[in-house]
Amino acid sequence: MDIFSPLTLGALTLRNRIIMAPMTRSRADADAVPTDIMVDYYRQRASAGLIISEGIAPSADGLGYCRTPGIYNPRQIEAWSRITSAVHAEGGSMVAQIMHVGRVANALNKPAGSETVAPSAVRARGEIYTDQGGMQAFDQPRALQLEEIPVVLEQYRSATENAFAAGFDGVELHCTSGYLPAQFLSTGSNKRDDEYGGDVVGRTRFALEALAAMASVAGAERVGMRICPDNPFNDLQDDDPQETFDYLLQRAAELDLAYLHVIRYPRGRVDNLALGQRYFGDRLIANESYSFTEAGEVIASGQVCAVSFGRHFIANPDLVERWRQHRPLADFNLETLYTRGAEGYTSYPAHAD
Ligand SMILES: Cc1cc2nc3c(=O)[nH]c(=O)nc-3n(C[C@H](O)[C@H](O)[C@H](O)COP(=O)(O)O)c2cc1C
C-alpha cells in the first residue's frame, strides 16, 4: 500500500496513512480549557490522515502537567468542538487521546481540590516542571481504594462521551509512558493485593475495563489504544513486560478495537512491533523516529497500515504536502515546545513555493 492511499480503521476514515502523533504542547488555559491558538494549531495540521490529540485528562485528578487540557466540563467540551470543527472543515479526522497521569503529577499543576492518585502509594522518582516553582518532585500518590476504581473508570467513559459530544471521530487510551493505565500494568507501581493487582490478569484489568468503558459509548470501532511495552519513561518498571502485554493484547483484540498504536522501543526486552502484529496485524499504527522513506517501506510491505509522526509535525504543519512534493522539512525550536503563546506553536509556516 502507498503511504498516501486512504485507510479505514474501524469506523475511522483516513485520507492518507500519515498520522499526527499525540503531543502535549501546554497551550491550554489555567482551567484546562483549550485556547484559540489550539484551534489554529490543529487546523494547520488537518491534512494528516488522522490527528491524534495531545493527551487530554478525563478528570481534574487526571491532570499533572502545566497548562494541559481536560474534557470533563462544558467549557472544555465547547472549546474542543471548535477544534474538531476546524479540522473537519479542512477534511481531516481527529481522535482524542484520553490521558490520566495518575502519579506523574505535581499539585502545583493541578486544580484546587484534585488529588494525585495511583494504583499504590509508590512515588515515581523524578521531577516535573511547574510554572510556579520550576522543577518539582513528583507527588506522593494516594492509593486508589477498591471502591474508587469504578469511579475512575466512569471518568474514562464520560470523557469519551464528552469527546463525541465535542465532535471527535474517536478516542485513544493512553496506555504507556508511565501514566495511570501503565501504572496498573507494571509490577513496580502496582503493589495491590486485590483484583486490580498481583498476577497479569489483575494488573491488566484496569486497562481492559477502561477500554470497555470507552467502547460502551459509541462502539469499539471508534476506540484505539497506545502502548510501548518496556518503556521506562516516568519511572515505570515491570518484571515481565512480554507476559503483561501478551495478555493485554490478547484480551484487547477480543474487543475489536479500531487500531493499536505501538511505539517501537528497540532497547527494550520486547519486540513491540512483532507483538502488535501478532494481535492487531491488520490495524497497526507504528511510531517513533520514522523517516518518510522508512514509513513508506513498512506500509508498502504490509507490516503496518499507517505510521504516526510527532516531531516532524511540529515545524511542518503541511507535512503531508511537503512529502508529496519532495520538499525539505523545517526544524523545530526545542525552547518553545511547552511555552505559552503562538511562537513556536502556530508560527511555523507552510512551505513557500
Ligand atoms: C512535545 C512532545 C509531546 C508529546 N506528548 C505526548 C502525549 O501527550 N501523548 C503521547 O502519547 N505521546 C506524546 N509524545 C510522544 C509522541 O507522540 C511520539 O511518540 C514521539 O514524538 C516519537 O515520535 P516521532 O519520532 O515521530 O517524534 C510527545 C512527544 C513530543 C515531542
Short mmCIF file of C-alpha atoms and ligand atoms in Angstrom, two decimals:
data_model
loop_
_atom_site.label_atom_id
_atom_site.label_comp_id
_atom_site.label_asym_id
_atom_site.label_seq_id
_atom_site.Cartn_x
_atom_site.Cartn_y
_atom_site.Cartn_z
CA MET A 1 0.00 0.00 0.00
CA ASP A 2 1.04 3.55 -0.69
CA ILE A 3 1.52 5.94 2.25
CA PHE A 4 -0.76 8.46 0.51
CA SER A 5 -3.60 5.99 -0.01
CA PRO A 6 -6.74 6.17 2.13
CA LEU A 7 -7.37 3.80 5.01
CA THR A 8 -10.30 2.63 7.09
CA LEU A 9 -9.62 1.75 10.72
CA GLY A 10 -12.81 0.55 12.38
CA ALA A 11 -15.22 3.47 11.99
CA LEU A 12 -12.41 5.94 11.26
CA THR A 13 -11.64 7.07 7.72
CA LEU A 14 -8.20 8.41 6.92
CA ARG A 15 -7.39 10.11 3.65
CA ASN A 16 -3.74 9.07 3.93
CA ARG A 17 -1.57 7.00 6.25
CA ILE A 18 0.49 9.85 7.69
CA ILE A 19 -0.88 10.25 11.21
CA MET A 20 -0.07 13.10 13.57
CA ALA A 21 1.09 11.55 16.87
CA PRO A 22 -0.25 12.88 20.19
CA MET A 23 1.82 15.77 21.52
CA THR A 24 1.34 17.71 24.73
CA ARG A 25 2.09 21.37 23.99
CA SER A 26 0.89 23.14 27.17
CA ARG A 27 -1.22 25.80 25.44
CA ALA A 28 -4.45 25.25 27.42
CA ASP A 29 -5.54 27.89 29.94
CA ALA A 30 -5.28 27.68 33.73
CA ASP A 31 -8.68 25.95 33.87
CA ALA A 32 -7.55 23.17 31.48
CA VAL A 33 -9.69 24.67 28.71
CA PRO A 34 -8.30 24.64 25.13
CA THR A 35 -7.40 28.10 23.82
CA ASP A 36 -7.98 29.80 20.47
CA ILE A 37 -4.41 29.19 19.29
CA MET A 38 -5.06 25.47 19.69
CA VAL A 39 -7.83 25.82 17.08
CA ASP A 40 -5.29 27.32 14.66
CA TYR A 41 -2.63 24.73 15.50
CA TYR A 42 -4.80 21.73 14.78
CA ARG A 43 -6.40 23.35 11.71
CA GLN A 44 -2.93 23.94 10.25
CA ARG A 45 -2.18 20.22 10.59
CA ALA A 46 -5.55 18.88 9.37
CA SER A 47 -4.11 17.36 6.18
CA ALA A 48 -2.72 14.49 8.29
CA GLY A 49 -4.59 11.25 7.62
CA LEU A 50 -5.63 11.40 11.26
CA ILE A 51 -4.75 13.78 14.08
CA ILE A 52 -4.37 12.19 17.48
CA SER A 53 -4.78 14.99 20.00
CA GLU A 54 -2.40 15.79 22.80
CA GLY A 55 -3.17 13.88 25.99
CA ILE A 56 -6.49 15.08 27.46
CA ALA A 57 -7.41 14.49 31.10
CA PRO A 58 -10.69 12.69 31.80
CA SER A 59 -10.95 14.35 35.24
CA ALA A 60 -9.20 17.01 37.32
CA ASP A 61 -7.33 14.23 39.13
CA GLY A 62 -6.05 13.12 35.73
CA LEU A 63 -4.14 16.38 35.15
CA GLY A 64 -0.47 16.52 36.08
CA TYR A 65 1.47 18.77 33.71
CA CYS A 66 1.13 22.54 33.46
CA ARG A 67 -1.42 24.05 31.08
CA THR A 68 -2.73 20.74 29.76
CA PRO A 69 -6.36 20.34 28.69
CA GLY A 70 -9.23 18.32 30.10
CA ILE A 71 -12.54 17.08 28.75
CA TYR A 72 -14.70 16.85 31.86
CA ASN A 73 -16.73 20.09 31.88
CA PRO A 74 -18.91 22.08 29.45
CA ARG A 75 -16.36 24.83 28.77
CA GLN A 76 -13.77 22.26 27.74
CA ILE A 77 -16.25 20.42 25.53
CA GLU A 78 -17.24 23.66 23.81
CA ALA A 79 -13.61 24.60 23.19
CA TRP A 80 -12.75 21.15 21.81
CA SER A 81 -15.76 21.33 19.50
CA ARG A 82 -14.29 24.44 17.90
CA ILE A 83 -11.08 22.49 17.28
CA THR A 84 -12.77 19.42 15.77
CA SER A 85 -14.98 21.69 13.60
CA ALA A 86 -11.88 23.44 12.25
CA VAL A 87 -10.22 20.09 11.47
CA HIS A 88 -13.37 18.70 9.84
CA ALA A 89 -13.81 21.86 7.78
CA GLU A 90 -10.41 21.07 6.24
CA GLY A 91 -11.48 17.49 5.53
CA GLY A 92 -9.47 15.98 8.40
CA SER A 93 -10.24 13.43 11.13
CA MET A 94 -9.33 13.69 14.80
CA VAL A 95 -9.17 11.34 17.75
CA ALA A 96 -8.96 12.44 21.41
CA GLN A 97 -6.18 10.84 23.41
CA ILE A 98 -7.53 10.21 26.91
CA MET A 99 -4.63 10.56 29.33
CA HIS A 100 -4.90 10.20 33.11
CA VAL A 101 -1.45 10.81 34.57
CA GLY A 102 -2.03 9.03 37.88
CA ARG A 103 1.13 9.56 39.98
CA VAL A 104 3.03 11.52 37.30
CA ALA A 105 1.94 14.89 38.66
CA ASN A 106 2.71 17.77 40.95
CA ALA A 107 -0.01 19.50 42.95
CA LEU A 108 1.11 22.90 41.58
CA ASN A 109 -0.08 21.76 38.13
CA LYS A 110 -3.46 20.57 39.40
CA PRO A 111 -6.68 22.43 40.19
CA ALA A 112 -7.65 23.01 43.82
CA GLY A 113 -9.50 20.03 45.24
CA SER A 114 -7.95 17.48 42.91
CA GLU A 115 -5.71 14.67 44.08
CA THR A 116 -2.77 12.63 42.85
CA VAL A 117 -3.92 9.01 42.84
CA ALA A 118 -2.31 5.78 41.69
CA PRO A 119 -2.74 2.01 42.00
CA SER A 120 -0.41 2.04 45.01
CA ALA A 121 1.21 4.65 47.22
CA VAL A 122 4.52 4.32 45.35
CA ARG A 123 6.03 7.64 44.39
CA ALA A 124 7.67 7.96 40.97
CA ARG A 125 11.30 9.01 41.11
CA GLY A 126 11.98 12.17 39.17
CA GLU A 127 10.80 15.72 38.66
CA ILE A 128 8.17 17.56 36.69
CA TYR A 129 8.05 21.19 35.51
CA THR A 130 5.69 23.65 37.20
CA ASP A 131 5.11 27.30 36.23
CA GLN A 132 5.10 28.40 39.88
CA GLY A 133 8.13 26.54 41.21
CA GLY A 134 10.19 25.26 38.29
CA MET A 135 11.19 21.60 38.57
CA GLN A 136 9.47 19.80 41.45
CA ALA A 137 9.44 16.22 42.72
CA PHE A 138 6.51 14.07 41.67
CA ASP A 139 3.73 13.99 44.27
CA GLN A 140 3.43 11.18 46.75
CA PRO A 141 0.31 9.48 45.35
CA ARG A 142 -2.58 8.11 47.35
CA ALA A 143 -3.53 4.53 46.51
CA LEU A 144 -7.00 4.23 45.00
CA GLN A 145 -9.35 2.26 47.20
CA LEU A 146 -11.09 -0.65 45.56
CA GLU A 147 -14.46 1.13 45.58
CA GLU A 148 -12.92 4.20 43.89
CA ILE A 149 -11.77 2.30 40.81
CA PRO A 150 -15.25 2.20 39.21
CA VAL A 151 -15.37 5.98 39.68
CA VAL A 152 -12.15 6.41 37.69
CA LEU A 153 -13.38 4.02 35.01
CA GLU A 154 -16.58 6.04 34.79
CA GLN A 155 -14.39 9.11 34.14
CA TYR A 156 -12.95 7.34 31.09
CA ARG A 157 -16.49 6.60 29.91
CA SER A 158 -17.79 10.13 30.48
CA ALA A 159 -14.68 11.67 28.91
CA THR A 160 -15.38 9.52 25.85
CA GLU A 161 -18.98 10.66 25.80
CA ASN A 162 -17.77 14.26 26.05
CA ALA A 163 -15.26 13.68 23.26
CA PHE A 164 -18.03 12.54 20.92
CA ALA A 165 -20.21 15.47 22.04
CA ALA A 166 -17.26 17.70 21.08
CA GLY A 167 -17.12 16.16 17.60
CA PHE A 168 -14.10 13.87 17.86
CA ASP A 169 -14.17 10.91 15.47
CA GLY A 170 -12.72 8.53 18.03
CA VAL A 171 -10.79 8.17 21.28
CA GLU A 172 -7.42 6.64 22.14
CA LEU A 173 -6.49 5.14 25.50
CA HIS A 174 -3.06 6.39 26.54
CA CYS A 175 -1.69 3.15 27.96
CA THR A 176 2.05 3.86 28.15
CA SER A 177 4.67 6.40 29.25
CA GLY A 178 4.14 5.78 32.94
CA TYR A 179 0.60 7.14 33.22
CA LEU A 180 -2.30 5.60 35.13
CA PRO A 181 -3.16 2.54 32.98
CA ALA A 182 0.57 1.74 32.64
CA GLN A 183 0.98 2.16 36.42
CA PHE A 184 -1.65 -0.55 36.88
CA LEU A 185 0.07 -2.83 34.34
CA SER A 186 3.52 -2.69 35.91
CA THR A 187 4.83 -4.57 38.91
CA GLY A 188 6.98 -1.62 40.05
CA SER A 189 3.99 0.69 40.55
CA ASN A 190 1.19 -1.80 41.22
CA LYS A 191 1.54 -3.44 44.65
CA ARG A 192 -2.18 -4.11 45.10
CA ASP A 193 -3.36 -7.38 46.56
CA ASP A 194 -6.95 -7.12 45.30
CA GLU A 195 -8.34 -7.99 41.86
CA TYR A 196 -6.60 -4.98 40.24
CA GLY A 197 -3.11 -6.16 41.16
CA GLY A 198 -0.99 -9.26 41.60
CA ASP A 199 -0.82 -11.52 38.57
CA VAL A 200 -1.11 -10.46 34.94
CA VAL A 201 -4.89 -10.90 34.98
CA GLY A 202 -5.18 -8.47 37.88
CA ARG A 203 -2.70 -5.91 36.58
CA THR A 204 -4.31 -5.74 33.13
CA ARG A 205 -7.85 -5.48 34.50
CA PHE A 206 -7.87 -1.67 34.78
CA ALA A 207 -6.71 -1.02 31.20
CA LEU A 208 -9.14 -3.59 29.79
CA GLU A 209 -12.04 -2.15 31.79
CA ALA A 210 -11.08 1.38 30.70
CA LEU A 211 -11.19 0.22 27.06
CA ALA A 212 -14.56 -1.44 27.63
CA ALA A 213 -15.89 1.73 29.27
CA MET A 214 -14.71 3.80 26.31
CA ALA A 215 -16.14 1.28 23.82
CA SER A 216 -19.51 1.35 25.59
CA VAL A 217 -20.15 4.90 24.34
CA ALA A 218 -20.01 4.59 20.54
CA GLY A 219 -18.57 1.15 19.90
CA ALA A 220 -15.06 -0.31 19.92
CA GLU A 221 -14.67 0.65 16.26
CA ARG A 222 -14.05 4.22 17.45
CA VAL A 223 -11.54 3.28 20.18
CA GLY A 224 -7.79 2.83 19.81
CA MET A 225 -5.04 2.06 22.29
CA ARG A 226 -1.45 3.29 22.52
CA ILE A 227 1.26 1.11 24.03
CA CYS A 228 5.03 0.88 24.35
CA PRO A 229 5.96 -2.35 26.16
CA ASP A 230 9.00 -1.99 28.45
CA ASN A 231 9.03 1.80 28.18
CA PRO A 232 10.80 3.02 31.34
CA PHE A 233 9.54 6.62 30.98
CA ASN A 234 8.37 8.22 34.24
CA ASP A 235 9.97 5.54 36.40
CA LEU A 236 7.93 2.67 35.01
CA GLN A 237 9.23 -0.81 35.71
CA ASP A 238 7.66 -4.19 35.02
CA ASP A 239 9.19 -7.57 35.83
CA ASP A 240 7.91 -9.25 32.65
CA PRO A 241 6.55 -6.86 30.03
CA GLN A 242 6.34 -9.66 27.46
CA GLU A 243 3.88 -11.56 29.62
CA THR A 244 1.97 -8.39 30.57
CA PHE A 245 1.49 -7.16 27.03
CA ASP A 246 0.88 -10.59 25.51
CA TYR A 247 -2.06 -11.00 27.82
CA LEU A 248 -3.25 -7.39 27.46
CA LEU A 249 -3.24 -7.55 23.67
CA GLN A 250 -4.78 -11.00 23.53
CA ARG A 251 -7.73 -9.72 25.58
CA ALA A 252 -7.87 -6.30 23.89
CA ALA A 253 -8.03 -7.98 20.48
CA GLU A 254 -11.29 -9.62 21.57
CA LEU A 255 -12.80 -6.13 21.87
CA ASP A 256 -12.35 -5.47 18.14
CA LEU A 257 -10.80 -2.04 18.58
CA ALA A 258 -10.26 0.39 15.70
CA TYR A 259 -6.48 0.24 16.00
CA LEU A 260 -3.40 -0.44 18.08
CA HIS A 261 -0.80 2.34 18.15
CA VAL A 262 2.63 0.95 19.01
CA ILE A 263 5.75 2.91 19.91
CA ARG A 264 8.77 0.81 18.98
CA TYR A 265 11.50 0.57 21.59
CA PRO A 266 14.50 -1.36 20.31
CA ARG A 267 16.38 -1.06 23.63
CA GLY A 268 13.58 -2.84 25.50
CA ARG A 269 13.11 -6.53 26.23
CA VAL A 270 10.09 -6.85 23.92
CA ASP A 271 9.84 -6.62 20.15
CA ASN A 272 6.93 -4.21 20.33
CA LEU A 273 6.06 -4.22 16.66
CA ALA A 274 6.15 -8.02 16.40
CA LEU A 275 3.86 -8.19 19.42
CA GLY A 276 1.45 -5.68 17.89
CA GLN A 277 1.46 -7.57 14.61
CA ARG A 278 0.59 -10.80 16.36
CA TYR A 279 -2.69 -9.43 17.73
CA PHE A 280 -3.53 -6.38 15.60
CA GLY A 281 -1.80 -7.20 12.32
CA ASP A 282 -4.47 -5.63 10.13
CA ARG A 283 -4.85 -2.38 12.12
CA LEU A 284 -1.46 -1.48 13.45
CA ILE A 285 -0.06 2.06 13.61
CA ALA A 286 3.69 2.31 14.24
CA ASN A 287 5.56 5.23 15.77
CA GLU A 288 8.96 6.51 16.88
CA SER A 289 11.67 8.06 14.75
CA TYR A 290 10.32 7.08 11.34
CA SER A 291 11.53 8.87 8.26
CA PHE A 292 9.27 9.26 5.26
CA THR A 293 11.24 6.59 3.43
CA GLU A 294 11.13 4.01 6.21
CA ALA A 295 7.44 4.68 6.85
CA GLY A 296 6.69 4.17 3.16
CA GLU A 297 8.57 0.86 3.23
CA VAL A 298 6.83 -0.61 6.29
CA ILE A 299 3.44 0.41 4.90
CA ALA A 300 4.23 -0.94 1.43
CA SER A 301 5.39 -4.26 2.88
CA GLY A 302 2.15 -4.61 4.84
CA GLN A 303 3.92 -4.76 8.24
CA VAL A 304 1.81 -1.82 9.47
CA CYS A 305 -1.09 0.04 7.92
CA ALA A 306 -0.04 3.55 8.96
CA VAL A 307 2.75 5.43 10.73
CA SER A 308 2.38 8.31 13.17
CA PHE A 309 4.82 11.20 13.32
CA GLY A 310 5.32 13.53 16.25
CA ARG A 311 8.29 15.83 15.91
CA HIS A 312 8.05 16.21 12.13
CA PHE A 313 4.61 17.79 12.55
CA ILE A 314 5.83 20.48 14.96
CA ALA A 315 7.55 22.71 12.41
CA ASN A 316 5.85 21.27 9.31
CA PRO A 317 2.10 21.86 9.53
CA ASP A 318 1.86 20.84 5.85
CA LEU A 319 3.97 17.71 6.37
CA VAL A 320 1.85 15.57 4.01
CA GLU A 321 2.14 18.06 1.18
CA ARG A 322 5.88 18.53 1.73
CA TRP A 323 6.43 14.82 1.38
CA ARG A 324 4.14 14.59 -1.60
CA GLN A 325 6.12 17.33 -3.32
CA HIS A 326 9.54 16.12 -2.06
CA ARG A 327 10.16 19.42 -0.30
CA PRO A 328 12.60 19.85 2.58
CA LEU A 329 11.44 19.70 6.19
CA ALA A 330 11.85 22.55 8.69
CA ASP A 331 13.43 22.06 12.13
CA PHE A 332 11.58 22.95 15.31
CA ASN A 333 12.71 25.02 18.25
CA LEU A 334 13.07 22.97 21.44
CA GLU A 335 12.79 26.10 23.59
CA THR A 336 9.17 26.77 22.65
CA LEU A 337 7.76 23.25 22.90
CA TYR A 338 5.87 23.92 26.12
CA THR A 339 5.84 27.72 26.38
CA ARG A 340 2.77 29.94 26.25
CA GLY A 341 1.55 31.60 23.09
CA ALA A 342 1.77 31.25 19.34
CA GLU A 343 5.55 31.50 19.00
CA GLY A 344 6.95 28.06 18.16
CA TYR A 345 3.41 26.69 18.03
CA THR A 346 1.31 28.17 15.24
CA SER A 347 4.15 30.32 13.91
CA TYR A 348 5.68 27.64 11.66
CA PRO A 349 4.60 28.40 8.09
CA ALA A 350 3.62 26.02 5.36
CA HIS A 351 6.29 25.60 2.70
CA ALA A 352 6.50 28.63 0.41
CA ASP A 353 6.70 27.89 -3.29
C1 LIG B 1 6.47 17.73 22.57
C2 LIG B 1 6.01 16.29 22.67
C3 LIG B 1 4.89 16.00 23.42
C4 LIG B 1 4.41 14.68 23.49
N1 LIG B 1 3.24 14.42 24.16
C5 LIG B 1 2.67 13.17 24.09
C6 LIG B 1 1.35 12.93 24.59
O1 LIG B 1 0.63 13.83 25.08
N2 LIG B 1 0.87 11.67 24.47
C7 LIG B 1 1.60 10.65 23.92
O2 LIG B 1 1.12 9.52 23.83
N3 LIG B 1 2.84 10.87 23.41
C8 LIG B 1 3.37 12.10 23.47
N4 LIG B 1 4.59 12.34 22.87
C9 LIG B 1 5.27 11.25 22.13
C10 LIG B 1 4.94 11.34 20.64
O3 LIG B 1 3.59 11.02 20.41
C11 LIG B 1 5.82 10.36 19.81
O4 LIG B 1 5.67 9.08 20.35
C12 LIG B 1 7.28 10.75 19.83
O5 LIG B 1 7.46 12.12 19.47
C13 LIG B 1 8.09 9.86 18.86
O6 LIG B 1 7.61 10.02 17.52
P1 LIG B 1 8.49 10.87 16.47
O7 LIG B 1 9.82 10.20 16.39
O8 LIG B 1 7.72 10.81 15.18
O9 LIG B 1 8.60 12.27 17.01
C14 LIG B 1 5.11 13.64 22.82
C15 LIG B 1 6.27 13.96 22.10
C16 LIG B 1 6.71 15.25 21.99
C17 LIG B 1 7.93 15.57 21.15
#
